[in-house]
Amino acid sequence: MDPAPKRMSTEARRRQLLAFGREHFAQHGFEAMPMDAIAEHAGVSKGLLYHYFGDQRGFYMETVRGVTDEVIATIEPPSDQAFEDAFRTMVTRFVQYVQTHRAIYRALVRGGLGSDTEVNALLDRVRVTSMERILERLGVGEPSSLSRIAIYGWVSLVENSCAEWTEADGVSPDELVELFTSAFQPILEVLN
Amino acid sequence: MDPAPKRMSTEARRRQLLAFGREHFAQHGFEAMPMDAIAEHAGVSKGLLYHYFGDQRGFYMETVRGVTDEVIATIEPPSDQAFEDAFRTMVTRFVQYVQTHRAIYRALVRGGLGSDTEVNALLDRVRVTSMERILERLGVGEPSSLSRIAIYGWVSLVENSCAEWTEADGVSPDELVELFTSAFQPILEVLN
DNA sequence: ACAAGCTATTGACGATTCGTCAACAAAAAA
DNA sequence: TTTTTTGTTGACGAATCGTCAATAGCTTGT
């Protein structure tokens, strides 16, 4: 695939492998594919993957974490806006992220890494972070059980609607943002 | 575990193995567990599992299908009610199902069989069936892309809220039904 | 009661994949 | 050049999948 220098610095090699992993998973999903084959496509030996990432799960984890961290950074709500505006900014940025990173996002939520408990925890971290940021901006200290369930549900709605969106045609980002915003109103009624 | 008769009729053995599988997955989730070990716990040989279900995926599939078919049958909306009532009946029955089958339901949506494309298709069948029934009752023939996305999102909200609910305390079924009903109103605005 | 036939059931087997590790080789240091 | 460091490899053992000929329990016929 690449000229693939025979020997690279630890950091450079690591970045290269993670970049390849991201691209690979975006195209092929996280379906079971032997580490041998992945390594071959990446132009290195299987042993090298294990050397850098410990085990298969480790490679998946680091790749996924790269994406989830990116998402979390993207939807950081601006601190100089009132709630309604900050909320809309978060949602808008999220939708834009999905639009810009269609393939990898779909692989993330549809590619089926739910099987792995640890990897799934990374996905849940995005959801929980979103929840906490919203609750914090609303000044809700200790949300009730119902509040948590309601917000979690809304976040899931956003997540899965976006996943479907990546396979649909003719729906603009604005329409999605509008949908998510209006869907949040009944949730707001319930919070604490 | 059981007295485990040495030889059973094909149908009886099949039912017994599926019942065991359901119980096993409810308790342990669908985490990777060797077929050898599963067979041992079930009191049969590994070969027998393969004989009845073809392969590992086949065993998972049949077990999951048992549950998904049950869910689909449960939320069949009554045909003699107006939409609002039929809708509420569907949601209520669904919530009751989750309450009654906590363990297996959580395993279903959290146990991580998303990894497998085919098994995931079974889960999606529940969502799609729900969507179609609602759309049909509303008299929506060919839903727009946005409509599909919106309803799919709402179904995901219900699904994931319920999954969280199985791990939470102090939230009544009625509160959930109320939440889901109010969360549906903005969706209704968008449909076609 | 016994033999013969049917079929539910088994466990050993080859194939595939995971993860390890001692050996190798390319760059840097002396 | 020689030595040292360390990025890299491929062969290996362990674990698991899925197969299949052999086995053993039930049924039928006499």
PDB file of C-alpha atoms (C1' of nucleotides) in Angstrom, chain D:
ATOM      1  C1'  DT D   1      34.707  -1.053  11.616  1.00  0.00           C
ATOM      2  C1'  DT D   2      32.946  -2.777  15.756  1.00  0.00           C
ATOM      3  C1'  DT D   3      29.605  -2.520  19.205  1.00  0.00           C
ATOM      4  C1'  DT D   4      25.195  -1.478  21.010  1.00  0.00           C
ATOM      5  C1'  DT D   5      20.548  -0.565  20.759  1.00  0.00           C
ATOM      6  C1'  DT D   6      16.053  -1.608  19.281  1.00  0.00           C
ATOM      7  C1'  DG D   7      12.574  -2.024  15.551  1.00  0.00           C
ATOM      8  C1'  DT D   8      11.028  -6.145  13.252  1.00  0.00           C
ATOM      9  C1'  DT D   9      10.135 -10.895  11.942  1.00  0.00           C
ATOM     10  C1'  DG D  10       8.309 -15.742  11.412  1.00  0.00           C
ATOM     11  C1'  DA D  11       7.996 -20.074  13.503  1.00  0.00           C
ATOM     12  C1'  DC D  12       5.895 -21.987  17.396  1.00  0.00           C
ATOM     13  C1'  DG D  13       2.273 -23.783  21.179  1.00  0.00           C
ATOM     14  C1'  DA D  14      -2.320 -23.032  22.928  1.00  0.00           C
ATOM     15  C1'  DA D  15      -7.122 -22.475  22.223  1.00  0.00           C
ATOM     16  C1'  DT D  16     -11.235 -22.845  19.573  1.00  0.00           C
ATOM     17  C1'  DC D  17     -14.022 -23.982  15.536  1.00  0.00           C
ATOM     18  C1'  DG D  18     -16.492 -27.296  12.878  1.00  0.00           C
ATOM     19  C1'  DT D  19     -16.448 -32.311  10.952  1.00  0.00           C
ATOM     20  C1'  DC D  20     -17.311 -37.160  10.829  1.00  0.00           C
ATOM     21  C1'  DA D  21     -16.853 -41.960  11.507  1.00  0.00           C
ATOM     22  C1'  DA D  22     -17.926 -44.632  15.452  1.00  0.00           C
ATOM     23  C1'  DT D  23     -20.887 -45.510  19.334  1.00  0.00           C
ATOM     24  C1'  DA D  24     -24.889 -46.414  22.111  1.00  0.00           C
ATOM     25  C1'  DG D  25     -29.730 -46.038  23.374  1.00  0.00           C
ATOM     26  C1'  DC D  26     -34.421 -46.732  21.785  1.00  0.00           C
ATOM     27  C1'  DT D  27     -37.851 -49.178  18.805  1.00  0.00           C
ATOM     28  C1'  DT D  28     -39.697 -52.665  16.077  1.00  0.00           C
ATOM     29  C1'  DG D  29     -40.423 -57.393  14.563  1.00  0.00           C
ATOM     30  C1'  DT D  30     -40.406 -62.175  15.511  1.00  0.00           C
TER      31       DT D  30
END
